[in-house]
Short mmCIF file of C-alpha atoms in Angstrom, two decimals:
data_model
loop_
_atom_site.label_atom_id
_atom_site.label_comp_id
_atom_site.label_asym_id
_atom_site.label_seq_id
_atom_site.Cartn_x
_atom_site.Cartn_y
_atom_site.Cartn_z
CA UNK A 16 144.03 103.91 238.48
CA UNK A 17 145.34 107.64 238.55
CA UNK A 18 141.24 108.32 238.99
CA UNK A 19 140.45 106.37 241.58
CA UNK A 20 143.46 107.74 244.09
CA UNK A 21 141.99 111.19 243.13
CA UNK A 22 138.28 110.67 243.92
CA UNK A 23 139.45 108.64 246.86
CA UNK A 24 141.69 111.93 248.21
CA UNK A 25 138.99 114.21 247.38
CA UNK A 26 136.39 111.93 249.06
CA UNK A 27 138.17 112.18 252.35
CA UNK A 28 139.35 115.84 252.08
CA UNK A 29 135.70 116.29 251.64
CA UNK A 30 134.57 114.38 254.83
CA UNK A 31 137.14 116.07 256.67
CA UNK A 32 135.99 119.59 255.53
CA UNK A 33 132.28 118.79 256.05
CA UNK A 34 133.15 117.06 259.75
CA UNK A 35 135.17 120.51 260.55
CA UNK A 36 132.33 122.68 259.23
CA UNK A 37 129.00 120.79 260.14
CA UNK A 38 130.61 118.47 262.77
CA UNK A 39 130.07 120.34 265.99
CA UNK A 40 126.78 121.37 265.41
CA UNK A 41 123.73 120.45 267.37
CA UNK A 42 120.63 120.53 264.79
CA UNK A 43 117.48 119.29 265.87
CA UNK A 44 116.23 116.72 263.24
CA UNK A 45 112.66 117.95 263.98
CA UNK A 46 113.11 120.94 261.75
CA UNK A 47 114.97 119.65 259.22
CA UNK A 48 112.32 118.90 256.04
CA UNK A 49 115.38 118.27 253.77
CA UNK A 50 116.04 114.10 253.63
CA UNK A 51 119.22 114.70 251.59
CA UNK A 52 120.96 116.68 254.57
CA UNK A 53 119.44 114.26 257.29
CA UNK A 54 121.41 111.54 255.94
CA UNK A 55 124.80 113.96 255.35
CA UNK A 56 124.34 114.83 258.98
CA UNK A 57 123.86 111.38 259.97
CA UNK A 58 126.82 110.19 258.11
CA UNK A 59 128.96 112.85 259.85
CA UNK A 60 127.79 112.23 263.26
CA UNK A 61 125.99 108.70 263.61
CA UNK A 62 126.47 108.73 267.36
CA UNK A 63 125.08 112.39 267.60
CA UNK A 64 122.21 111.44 265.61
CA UNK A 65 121.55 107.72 266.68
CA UNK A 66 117.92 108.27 267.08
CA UNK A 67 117.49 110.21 263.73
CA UNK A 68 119.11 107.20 261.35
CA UNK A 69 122.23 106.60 262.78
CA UNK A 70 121.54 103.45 264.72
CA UNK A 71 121.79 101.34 261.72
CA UNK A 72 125.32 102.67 260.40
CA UNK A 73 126.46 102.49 264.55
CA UNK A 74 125.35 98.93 264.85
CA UNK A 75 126.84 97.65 261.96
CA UNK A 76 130.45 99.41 262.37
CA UNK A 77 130.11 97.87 266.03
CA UNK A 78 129.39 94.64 263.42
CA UNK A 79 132.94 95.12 261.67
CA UNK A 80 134.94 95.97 264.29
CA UNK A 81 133.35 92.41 266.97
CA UNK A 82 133.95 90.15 263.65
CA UNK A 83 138.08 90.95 264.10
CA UNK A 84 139.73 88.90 261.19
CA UNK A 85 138.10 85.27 261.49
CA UNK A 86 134.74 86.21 262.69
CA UNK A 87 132.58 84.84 265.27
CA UNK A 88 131.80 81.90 263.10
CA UNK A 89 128.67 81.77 261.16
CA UNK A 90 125.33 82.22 262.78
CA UNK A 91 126.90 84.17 265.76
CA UNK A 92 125.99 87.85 264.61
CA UNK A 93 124.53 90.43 266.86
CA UNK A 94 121.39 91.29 265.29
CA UNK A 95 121.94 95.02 263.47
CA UNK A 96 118.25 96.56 262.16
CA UNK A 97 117.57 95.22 258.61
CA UNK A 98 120.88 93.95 258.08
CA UNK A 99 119.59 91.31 255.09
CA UNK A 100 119.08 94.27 253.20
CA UNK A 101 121.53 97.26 253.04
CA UNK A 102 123.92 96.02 255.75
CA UNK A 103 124.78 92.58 254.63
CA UNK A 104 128.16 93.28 254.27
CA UNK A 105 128.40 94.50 257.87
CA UNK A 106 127.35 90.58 259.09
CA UNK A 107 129.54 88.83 256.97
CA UNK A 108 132.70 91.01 258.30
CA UNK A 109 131.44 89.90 261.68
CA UNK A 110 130.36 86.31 261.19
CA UNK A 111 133.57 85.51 258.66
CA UNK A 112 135.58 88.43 259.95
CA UNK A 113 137.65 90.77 257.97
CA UNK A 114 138.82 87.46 255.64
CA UNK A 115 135.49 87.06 254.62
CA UNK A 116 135.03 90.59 253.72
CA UNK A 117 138.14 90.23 251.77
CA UNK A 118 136.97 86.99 250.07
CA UNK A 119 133.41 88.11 249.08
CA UNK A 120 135.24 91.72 247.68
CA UNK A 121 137.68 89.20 245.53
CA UNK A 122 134.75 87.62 244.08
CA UNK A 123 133.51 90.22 242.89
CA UNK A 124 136.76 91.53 241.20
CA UNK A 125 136.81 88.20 239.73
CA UNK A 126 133.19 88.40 238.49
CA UNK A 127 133.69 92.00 237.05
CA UNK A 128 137.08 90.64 235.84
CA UNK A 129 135.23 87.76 233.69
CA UNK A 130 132.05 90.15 232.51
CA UNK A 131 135.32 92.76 231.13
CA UNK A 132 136.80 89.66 229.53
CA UNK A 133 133.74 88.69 228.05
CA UNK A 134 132.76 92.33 226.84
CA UNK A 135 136.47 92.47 225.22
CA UNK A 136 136.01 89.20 223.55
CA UNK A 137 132.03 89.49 222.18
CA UNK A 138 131.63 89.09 218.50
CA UNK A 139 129.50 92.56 217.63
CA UNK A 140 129.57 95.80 219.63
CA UNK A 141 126.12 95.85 221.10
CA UNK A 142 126.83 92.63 222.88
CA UNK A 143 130.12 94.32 224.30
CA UNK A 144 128.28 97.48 225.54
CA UNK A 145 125.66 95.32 226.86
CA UNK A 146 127.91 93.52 229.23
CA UNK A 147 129.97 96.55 229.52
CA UNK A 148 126.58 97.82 231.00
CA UNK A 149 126.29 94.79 233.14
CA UNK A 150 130.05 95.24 234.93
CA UNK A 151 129.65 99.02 235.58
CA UNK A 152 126.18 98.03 236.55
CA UNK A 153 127.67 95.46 238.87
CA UNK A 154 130.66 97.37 240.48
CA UNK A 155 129.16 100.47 241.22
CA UNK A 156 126.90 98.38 243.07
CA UNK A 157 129.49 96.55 245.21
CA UNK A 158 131.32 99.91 245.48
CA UNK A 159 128.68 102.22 246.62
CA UNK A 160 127.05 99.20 249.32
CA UNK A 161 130.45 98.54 250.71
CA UNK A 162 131.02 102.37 251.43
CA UNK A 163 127.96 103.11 253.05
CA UNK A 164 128.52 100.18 255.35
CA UNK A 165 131.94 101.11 256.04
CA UNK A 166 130.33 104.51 256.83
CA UNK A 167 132.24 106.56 253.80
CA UNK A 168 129.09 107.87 252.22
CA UNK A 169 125.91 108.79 253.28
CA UNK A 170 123.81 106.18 253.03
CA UNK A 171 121.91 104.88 249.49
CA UNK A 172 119.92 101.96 249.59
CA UNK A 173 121.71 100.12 247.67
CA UNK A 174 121.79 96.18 248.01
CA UNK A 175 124.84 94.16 247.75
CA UNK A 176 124.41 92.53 244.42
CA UNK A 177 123.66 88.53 244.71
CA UNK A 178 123.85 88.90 249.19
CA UNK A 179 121.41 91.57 250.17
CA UNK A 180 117.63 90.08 250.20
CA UNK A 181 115.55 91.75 247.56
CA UNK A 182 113.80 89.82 244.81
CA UNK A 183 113.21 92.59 242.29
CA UNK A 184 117.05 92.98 242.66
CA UNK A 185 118.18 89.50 242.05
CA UNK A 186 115.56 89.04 239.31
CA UNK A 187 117.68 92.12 237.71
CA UNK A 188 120.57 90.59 238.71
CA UNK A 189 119.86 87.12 237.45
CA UNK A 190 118.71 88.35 233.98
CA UNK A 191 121.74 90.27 233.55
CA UNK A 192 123.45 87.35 233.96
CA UNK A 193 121.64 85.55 231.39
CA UNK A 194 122.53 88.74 228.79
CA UNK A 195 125.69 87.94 229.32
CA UNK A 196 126.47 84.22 229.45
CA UNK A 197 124.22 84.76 226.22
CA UNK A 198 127.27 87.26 224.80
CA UNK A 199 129.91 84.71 225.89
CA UNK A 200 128.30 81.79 224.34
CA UNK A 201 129.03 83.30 221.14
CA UNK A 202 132.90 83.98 221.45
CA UNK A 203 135.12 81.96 219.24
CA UNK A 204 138.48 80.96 219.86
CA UNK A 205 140.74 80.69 217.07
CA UNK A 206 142.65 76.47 217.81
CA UNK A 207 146.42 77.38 216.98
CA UNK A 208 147.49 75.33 214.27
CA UNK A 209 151.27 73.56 215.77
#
């Protein structure tokens, strides 16, 4: 827990040192070859650089911020550009609100909470590494999806596991599953004997 309030301090006191140093300036996306600093300059400036990638990130913080805490209801989403994909997360905030954002990010603890219980409980250590595997697989997926569309991180591609549209990704997903239902099938409880 001690980790994770680190990286989060040093993640901001990064942003807020990169915003101070590249913030004010005025490149021309033209001439820059690099794709790497296109999307750190986008992710510091989306509005200067709406053209140049940052349409996507503005329209789905717009997204966020119309859902409020109950949403619009479902179905009544502004449309933000490929938001099946990457963005998901940014549509259910706004058609469930910031409760729905909340729920879907609980079920997801409580999914990585079962996969840990499971890889603490397996009978060898392969099948606890496996699903191990499976739940760091899992949350750094939520993790890193949910920051880009909350605009903490430059953006990655990465779907939102089980939501985003994507077959090779649920395929993945789905067979990861099966690894480890298949590791939890053979847990034994001891019956107490009262």
């Amino acid at each position: 827990l001690k980790i994770m309030g680190v990286l989060a301090v040093v993640l901001i006191v990064g942003r807020i040192i990169l915003q101070m140093t590249l913030g004010g300036i005025q490149i021309d996306m033209n001439e820059v070859e690099n794709f790497r600093l296109k999307r750190v300059l986008v992710w510091l400036n989306p509005e200067q650089y709406s053209s140049a990638g940052g349409y996507q990130i503005m329209q789905a913080l717009y997204a966020i911020g119309s859902g409020g805490f109950f949403g619009k209801g479902l179905g009544n989403s502004v449309p933000v550009p490929e938001a099946q994909n990457d963005m998901i997360f940014s549509i259910v905030c706004e058609e469930l609100g910031v409760f729905g954002g909340l729920i879907v990010i609980v079920l997801f603890g409580y999914l990585l909470y079962r996969l840990f219980f499971i890889a603490q409980n397996a009978k060898d250590f392969y099948g606890s590494l496996m699903v191990s595997g499976i739940m760091v697989h899992i949350a750094l997926q939520v993790v890193l999806n949910i920051c880009v569309v909350l605009n903490w991180i430059p953006t990655t591609g990465i779907t939102l596991p089980f939501v985003s549209y994507g077959g090779t990704s649920i395929l993945f997903l789905m067979v990861e599953m099966g690894i480890a239902l298949s590791v939890s099938r053979k847990i034994g409880f001891e019956k107490e004997k009262g």
